[in-house]
Every structure is written in C-alpha cells, then in structure tokens.
Coordinates of C-alpha atoms in Angstrom, one line a residue:
M146 CA 87.9 82.6 99.1
P147 CA 88.1 85.7 96.8
E148 CA 85.0 87.8 96.2
P149 CA 83.3 86.8 92.9
T150 CA 83.4 89.4 90.1
T151 CA 80.2 90.7 88.6
R152 CA 80.6 88.5 85.6
R153 CA 80.9 85.3 87.7
Q154 CA 77.8 86.3 89.7
F155 CA 75.9 86.9 86.5
L156 CA 76.9 83.5 85.0
T157 CA 74.9 81.8 87.7
R158 CA 71.8 84.0 87.4
A159 CA 70.8 83.6 83.7
A160 CA 68.0 81.0 83.6
I161 CA 65.7 79.4 81.1
L162 CA 62.1 78.8 82.1
A163 CA 59.5 76.8 80.2
A164 CA 56.0 78.2 79.8
G165 CA 53.5 75.4 79.6
A166 CA 54.4 71.8 78.9
P167 CA 56.0 70.4 75.7
T168 CA 53.0 68.1 74.9
L169 CA 52.3 66.8 71.5
G170 CA 50.4 69.4 69.4
A171 CA 51.3 72.2 71.8
F172 CA 51.7 75.2 69.6
G173 CA 51.7 77.6 72.6
F174 CA 54.8 76.2 74.2
W175 CA 57.7 78.6 74.6
L176 CA 61.0 79.1 76.5
S177 CA 62.0 82.3 78.3
L178 CA 65.4 83.5 79.2
T179 CA 65.8 85.8 82.2
A180 CA 68.6 87.7 83.9
A181 CA 70.9 87.7 80.9
P182 CA 73.1 90.5 79.5
T183 CA 70.9 93.3 78.1
D184 CA 70.5 94.1 74.4
A185 CA 72.9 91.3 73.4
P186 CA 73.0 88.7 70.6
L187 CA 72.2 85.2 71.8
V188 CA 72.0 81.6 70.5
W189 CA 69.5 79.1 71.8
V190 CA 71.0 75.6 71.6
L191 CA 68.7 72.6 71.6
G192 CA 70.1 69.1 71.6
G193 CA 69.1 65.5 71.9
S194 CA 71.5 64.5 74.5
R195 CA 73.3 65.9 77.6
Q196 CA 77.0 66.4 77.7
D197 CA 78.5 68.4 80.5
V198 CA 81.5 70.4 79.1
P199 CA 83.3 72.8 81.4
I200 CA 84.0 76.2 79.7
E201 CA 85.8 78.8 81.8
R202 CA 83.8 79.0 85.0
C203 CA 80.5 77.5 83.7
T204 CA 79.3 74.3 82.0
F205 CA 77.8 73.7 78.6
H206 CA 75.2 71.0 79.1
V207 CA 73.8 70.3 75.6
G208 CA 75.1 67.4 73.6
A209 CA 74.9 66.6 69.9
P210 CA 72.9 66.6 67.7
W211 CA 72.3 70.4 68.1
L212 CA 69.9 72.9 66.7
A213 CA 71.1 76.5 67.0
I214 CA 68.6 79.4 66.8
S215 CA 69.8 83.0 66.9
G216 CA 68.1 85.9 68.7
A217 CA 68.7 88.8 70.9
T218 CA 68.0 89.8 74.5
S219 CA 65.8 92.8 75.4
A220 CA 66.7 95.9 77.3
V221 CA 65.9 94.0 80.5
G222 CA 68.0 90.9 79.6
A223 CA 65.1 88.7 78.6
A224 CA 64.3 86.7 75.5
V225 CA 61.5 84.4 74.4
L226 CA 61.6 81.4 72.0
P227 CA 58.3 79.9 70.7
V228 CA 58.7 76.1 70.4
P229 CA 55.7 74.6 68.6
V230 CA 55.6 70.8 69.3
P231 CA 54.1 68.8 66.4
A232 CA 51.5 66.2 67.1
D233 CA 53.8 63.5 65.9
P234 CA 53.7 60.4 68.2
R235 CA 57.3 59.5 67.3
L236 CA 58.4 62.5 69.4
L237 CA 56.6 61.2 72.6
G238 CA 59.2 60.6 75.3
L239 CA 62.0 62.5 73.6
D240 CA 64.4 64.3 75.9
L241 CA 65.5 67.7 74.8
Y242 CA 68.2 69.8 76.4
V243 CA 68.3 73.6 76.1
Q244 CA 70.8 76.2 76.9
A245 CA 71.3 79.8 75.9
V246 CA 74.7 81.4 74.9
V247 CA 74.6 85.2 75.2
A248 CA 77.4 87.6 74.1
D249 CA 78.5 90.0 76.8
G250 CA 81.3 92.6 77.0
A251 CA 83.9 90.0 78.2
G252 CA 83.0 87.2 75.9
F253 CA 79.9 85.1 76.5
T254 CA 77.5 84.0 79.3
L255 CA 75.9 80.6 79.5
S256 CA 72.4 80.2 81.0
G257 CA 71.6 77.3 83.2
G258 CA 70.6 74.2 81.2
L259 CA 67.0 72.9 81.0
Q260 CA 65.9 69.3 80.3
L261 CA 62.5 68.8 78.6
L262 CA 60.5 65.6 78.2
V263 CA 58.3 65.9 75.1
G264 CA 54.8 64.7 76.0
G265 CA 55.4 65.1 79.7
R266 CA 54.9 62.3 82.2
R267 CA 51.1 62.2 81.8
Q268 CA 51.1 62.0 78.0
Q269 CA 53.8 59.4 78.2
Q270 CA 51.8 57.3 80.7
E271 CA 48.7 57.5 78.5
A272 CA 50.6 56.3 75.4
D273 CA 52.2 53.5 77.4
A274 CA 48.7 52.4 78.6
R275 CA 47.4 52.4 75.0
R276 CA 50.4 50.3 73.9
R277 CA 49.8 47.8 76.7
L278 CA 46.1 47.6 75.8
G279 CA 47.0 47.0 72.2
D280 CA 49.5 44.3 73.2
R281 CA 46.8 42.6 75.4
L282 CA 44.2 42.7 72.6
R283 CA 46.7 41.1 70.1
R284 CA 47.6 38.4 72.6
H285 CA 43.9 37.7 73.3
S286 CA 43.0 37.6 69.6
Q287 CA 45.8 35.0 69.1
L288 CA 44.6 32.9 72.0
V289 CA 41.0 32.7 70.7
G290 CA 41.9 32.4 67.1
I291 CA 40.7 35.8 65.8
E292 CA 42.6 37.2 62.8
P293 CA 43.8 40.8 63.2
A294 CA 41.7 43.2 61.2
E295 CA 44.5 44.1 58.8
R296 CA 44.7 40.5 57.7
L297 CA 41.0 40.2 57.1
V298 CA 41.0 43.2 54.8
Q299 CA 43.6 41.8 52.4

C-alpha cells in the first residue's frame, strides 16, 4: 500500500468536539474544531439529517436541510463555534449533524462528522416521563368522570 501523503493524513485528524451538552436553554454550549489547516477560511455545516457522500478521499456526512456558518481557523488550526440552544421544547430529541469544511492549499479538508442529540438522553427521558404522566392523568380523569381543567374554564 502506498505511503499516505501529508494531506491524506491530515484529512483524518481534523475533528469537532462538543463542549458541554446541547440541552434546552444551554447558552454556554459550543463546538470546537481541532487539528485543521492553520489560518484558513472554514464553513461549519449543520444539518438535520445524515447523508454520507464520498468526496475525494473523505466523506461529507451532513444531509439537508443545511445551515452554513463561515469562520476561520487560528494559527494553531483551531476554531470555536458558540451554539446557544433555545429553551424550546419542540427542539427536544432533535438530531443535529455537524461537519467543518476548511480551505487548504490543495482545495479543502473535511473534519470528521459529529452527531448531536438536542436535550441529551437525560432531558429526553425526563420529557418522556412527563408525557407519560400526563397521559395517565388524562386516562384516569376520563375513567372517574373528571372534566379536564381547560373544559371547566370555558
């Protein structure tokens, strides 16, 4: 097998790390890119689905719909993207896929992909437990003939 070039070795090193957890209302959540080309323009790509598309000797993992955010790497090949997560319960359980595309002297470099679950497992489990409790209370109120509170107010 031929010896990999510097560029091929580099393609496998660039990585995205998450700082904290993307829980609802987490305004201190951010993503960090490491081991990327230095002092280079980049595009963070966030998407709502996964789609593995081979490009040259790497794979683009983010599927549509996309959100692209431009930036640049530092002198050490790092970049940070703050990602505030609104406290909107409709986002709970949403899967997000993230990847960085960084310009380099030979074209571009793709980071590894990262999948995020908004709310995390614990927040998702708590929301599921609240939903199940609400369902049980509604069933119980129907069995004993209690009108739901919203009907009594009308």
